[in-house]
């Protein structure tokens, strides 16, 4: 379920940014969904190798930047063999990669399970002084 939501959100981000940015063109939402699926497959197969090499070179200090740049390179790779996606330049691909990363992080945060026991509200109530109103 999480994978389907991520793919749909990625397709929506790609399609939305293509609508806003004149350097990016996607034929339809279905094609944007196909781009999201291909991008996910490339990230799983080639992306982890490129990210690993980049992280070793930077001593794991710039892993977020490496992830963005690798996703942008993979987007340009998808652009090179799909006629329904056109990205003019590398920086629009970086902007799309940033949009996909932010949207994925927000989705992961929303879909994260609630902490079991001793949550923030319980901690606040535990330390809150009892007043005359609470004593009844």
mmCIF file of C-alpha atoms in Angstrom:
data_model
loop_
_atom_site.group_PDB
_atom_site.id
_atom_site.type_symbol
_atom_site.label_atom_id
_atom_site.label_comp_id
_atom_site.label_asym_id
_atom_site.label_seq_id
_atom_site.Cartn_x
_atom_site.Cartn_y
_atom_site.Cartn_z
ATOM 1 C CA UNK A 1 0.000 0.000 0.000
ATOM 2 C CA UNK A 2 2.838 2.350 0.918
ATOM 3 C CA UNK A 3 4.558 1.651 -2.413
ATOM 4 C CA UNK A 4 1.404 2.497 -4.361
ATOM 5 C CA UNK A 5 0.961 5.746 -2.425
ATOM 6 C CA UNK A 6 4.595 6.675 -3.048
ATOM 7 C CA UNK A 7 4.288 5.981 -6.773
ATOM 8 C CA UNK A 8 1.072 7.996 -7.057
ATOM 9 C CA UNK A 9 2.564 10.869 -5.072
ATOM 10 C CA UNK A 10 5.750 10.821 -7.137
ATOM 11 C CA UNK A 11 3.696 10.873 -10.331
ATOM 12 C CA UNK A 12 1.626 13.775 -8.998
ATOM 13 C CA UNK A 13 4.770 15.730 -8.084
ATOM 14 C CA UNK A 14 6.349 15.073 -11.489
ATOM 15 C CA UNK A 15 3.149 15.998 -13.302
ATOM 16 C CA UNK A 16 2.584 19.096 -11.148
ATOM 17 C CA UNK A 17 6.133 20.364 -11.554
ATOM 18 C CA UNK A 18 5.930 19.727 -15.291
ATOM 19 C CA UNK A 19 2.854 21.942 -15.344
ATOM 20 C CA UNK A 20 4.637 24.715 -13.412
ATOM 21 C CA UNK A 21 8.109 24.536 -14.961
ATOM 22 C CA UNK A 22 8.470 25.424 -18.660
ATOM 23 C CA UNK A 23 11.639 23.292 -18.967
ATOM 24 C CA UNK A 24 9.769 20.086 -18.135
ATOM 25 C CA UNK A 25 7.084 18.427 -20.228
ATOM 26 C CA UNK A 26 5.076 15.295 -19.474
ATOM 27 C CA UNK A 27 2.354 14.156 -21.868
ATOM 28 C CA UNK A 28 -0.201 12.962 -19.282
ATOM 29 C CA UNK A 29 -0.605 11.763 -15.701
ATOM 30 C CA UNK A 30 -0.402 8.160 -16.907
ATOM 31 C CA UNK A 31 2.983 8.889 -18.465
ATOM 32 C CA UNK A 32 4.062 10.593 -15.225
ATOM 33 C CA UNK A 33 3.053 7.424 -13.373
ATOM 34 C CA UNK A 34 5.141 5.390 -15.814
ATOM 35 C CA UNK A 35 8.078 7.752 -15.192
ATOM 36 C CA UNK A 36 7.630 7.281 -11.430
ATOM 37 C CA UNK A 37 7.632 3.477 -11.804
ATOM 38 C CA UNK A 38 10.737 3.506 -14.024
ATOM 39 C CA UNK A 39 12.456 5.949 -11.668
ATOM 40 C CA UNK A 40 11.682 3.671 -8.719
ATOM 41 C CA UNK A 41 13.072 0.637 -10.571
ATOM 42 C CA UNK A 42 16.227 2.537 -11.534
ATOM 43 C CA UNK A 43 16.648 3.773 -7.956
ATOM 44 C CA UNK A 44 16.446 0.209 -6.694
ATOM 45 C CA UNK A 45 18.847 -1.256 -9.264
ATOM 46 C CA UNK A 46 21.359 1.405 -10.327
ATOM 47 C CA UNK A 47 20.677 4.141 -7.791
ATOM 48 C CA UNK A 48 22.006 2.339 -4.751
ATOM 49 C CA UNK A 49 25.319 1.670 -6.525
ATOM 50 C CA UNK A 50 25.696 5.326 -7.519
ATOM 51 C CA UNK A 51 24.662 6.522 -4.052
ATOM 52 C CA UNK A 52 27.116 4.105 -2.445
ATOM 53 C CA UNK A 53 30.002 5.354 -4.570
ATOM 54 C CA UNK A 54 29.037 8.987 -3.970
ATOM 55 C CA UNK A 55 28.713 8.463 -0.241
ATOM 56 C CA UNK A 56 32.098 6.742 -0.063
ATOM 57 C CA UNK A 57 33.704 9.647 -1.897
ATOM 58 C CA UNK A 58 32.133 12.208 0.474
ATOM 59 C CA UNK A 59 32.659 10.034 3.596
ATOM 60 C CA UNK A 60 28.864 9.910 4.120
ATOM 61 C CA UNK A 61 28.800 13.628 4.941
ATOM 62 C CA UNK A 62 26.599 14.677 2.026
ATOM 63 C CA UNK A 63 24.252 11.729 1.711
ATOM 64 C CA UNK A 64 21.130 13.873 1.150
ATOM 65 C CA UNK A 65 22.877 15.836 -1.609
ATOM 66 C CA UNK A 66 24.179 12.616 -3.170
ATOM 67 C CA UNK A 67 20.652 11.146 -3.102
ATOM 68 C CA UNK A 68 19.263 14.253 -4.831
ATOM 69 C CA UNK A 69 21.950 14.282 -7.491
ATOM 70 C CA UNK A 70 21.609 10.557 -8.204
ATOM 71 C CA UNK A 71 17.828 10.916 -8.536
ATOM 72 C CA UNK A 72 18.349 13.867 -10.896
ATOM 73 C CA UNK A 73 20.787 11.829 -13.000
ATOM 74 C CA UNK A 74 18.305 8.955 -13.127
ATOM 75 C CA UNK A 75 15.560 11.383 -14.183
ATOM 76 C CA UNK A 76 17.768 12.566 -17.029
ATOM 77 C CA UNK A 77 18.371 8.913 -17.933
ATOM 78 C CA UNK A 78 14.625 8.298 -18.044
ATOM 79 C CA UNK A 79 14.297 11.458 -20.155
ATOM 80 C CA UNK A 80 16.824 10.108 -22.641
ATOM 81 C CA UNK A 81 14.850 6.959 -23.493
ATOM 82 C CA UNK A 82 11.246 8.152 -23.057
ATOM 83 C CA UNK A 83 9.688 10.449 -25.615
ATOM 84 C CA UNK A 84 6.806 11.370 -23.296
ATOM 85 C CA UNK A 85 9.154 13.081 -20.793
ATOM 86 C CA UNK A 86 11.288 16.087 -21.683
ATOM 87 C CA UNK A 87 13.593 17.783 -19.197
ATOM 88 C CA UNK A 88 15.655 20.649 -20.607
ATOM 89 C CA UNK A 89 18.750 20.916 -18.439
ATOM 90 C CA UNK A 90 20.058 19.353 -15.264
ATOM 91 C CA UNK A 91 18.712 21.884 -12.737
ATOM 92 C CA UNK A 92 15.046 21.195 -13.523
ATOM 93 C CA UNK A 93 15.810 17.512 -12.863
ATOM 94 C CA UNK A 94 17.306 18.515 -9.494
ATOM 95 C CA UNK A 95 14.156 20.518 -8.678
ATOM 96 C CA UNK A 96 11.975 17.502 -9.535
ATOM 97 C CA UNK A 97 14.216 15.244 -7.435
ATOM 98 C CA UNK A 98 13.902 17.686 -4.523
ATOM 99 C CA UNK A 99 10.114 17.774 -4.911
ATOM 100 C CA UNK A 100 9.907 13.977 -4.977
ATOM 101 C CA UNK A 101 12.173 13.740 -1.901
ATOM 102 C CA UNK A 102 10.180 16.285 0.113
ATOM 103 C CA UNK A 103 6.835 14.750 -0.842
ATOM 104 C CA UNK A 104 8.116 11.271 0.055
ATOM 105 C CA UNK A 105 9.396 12.487 3.416
ATOM 106 C CA UNK A 106 6.058 14.136 4.201
ATOM 107 C CA UNK A 107 4.179 10.984 3.206
ATOM 108 C CA UNK A 108 6.469 8.844 5.368
ATOM 109 C CA UNK A 109 5.914 11.191 8.304
ATOM 110 C CA UNK A 110 2.133 11.110 7.880
ATOM 111 C CA UNK A 111 2.029 7.331 7.464
ATOM 112 C CA UNK A 112 4.358 6.648 10.430
ATOM 113 C CA UNK A 113 2.707 4.738 13.250
ATOM 114 C CA UNK A 114 1.929 6.616 16.446
ATOM 115 C CA UNK A 115 4.374 6.014 19.303
ATOM 116 C CA UNK A 116 3.178 3.286 21.630
ATOM 117 C CA UNK A 117 2.821 4.418 25.207
ATOM 118 C CA UNK A 118 4.502 7.352 26.868
ATOM 119 C CA UNK A 119 3.662 9.724 24.038
ATOM 120 C CA UNK A 120 4.029 13.483 24.379
ATOM 121 C CA UNK A 121 0.533 14.063 25.701
ATOM 122 C CA UNK A 122 0.972 11.427 28.388
ATOM 123 C CA UNK A 123 4.248 13.039 29.417
ATOM 124 C CA UNK A 124 2.650 16.471 29.591
ATOM 125 C CA UNK A 125 -0.247 15.170 31.673
ATOM 126 C CA UNK A 126 2.130 13.308 33.944
ATOM 127 C CA UNK A 127 4.102 16.428 34.849
ATOM 128 C CA UNK A 128 1.194 18.870 34.872
ATOM 129 C CA UNK A 129 0.493 20.070 38.415
ATOM 130 C CA UNK A 130 -2.909 19.177 39.709
ATOM 131 C CA UNK A 131 -5.127 22.132 40.337
ATOM 132 C CA UNK A 132 -8.256 22.482 42.383
ATOM 133 C CA UNK A 133 -10.320 22.098 39.225
ATOM 134 C CA UNK A 134 -8.795 18.714 38.462
ATOM 135 C CA UNK A 135 -9.263 17.418 42.007
ATOM 136 C CA UNK A 136 -12.967 17.915 41.735
#
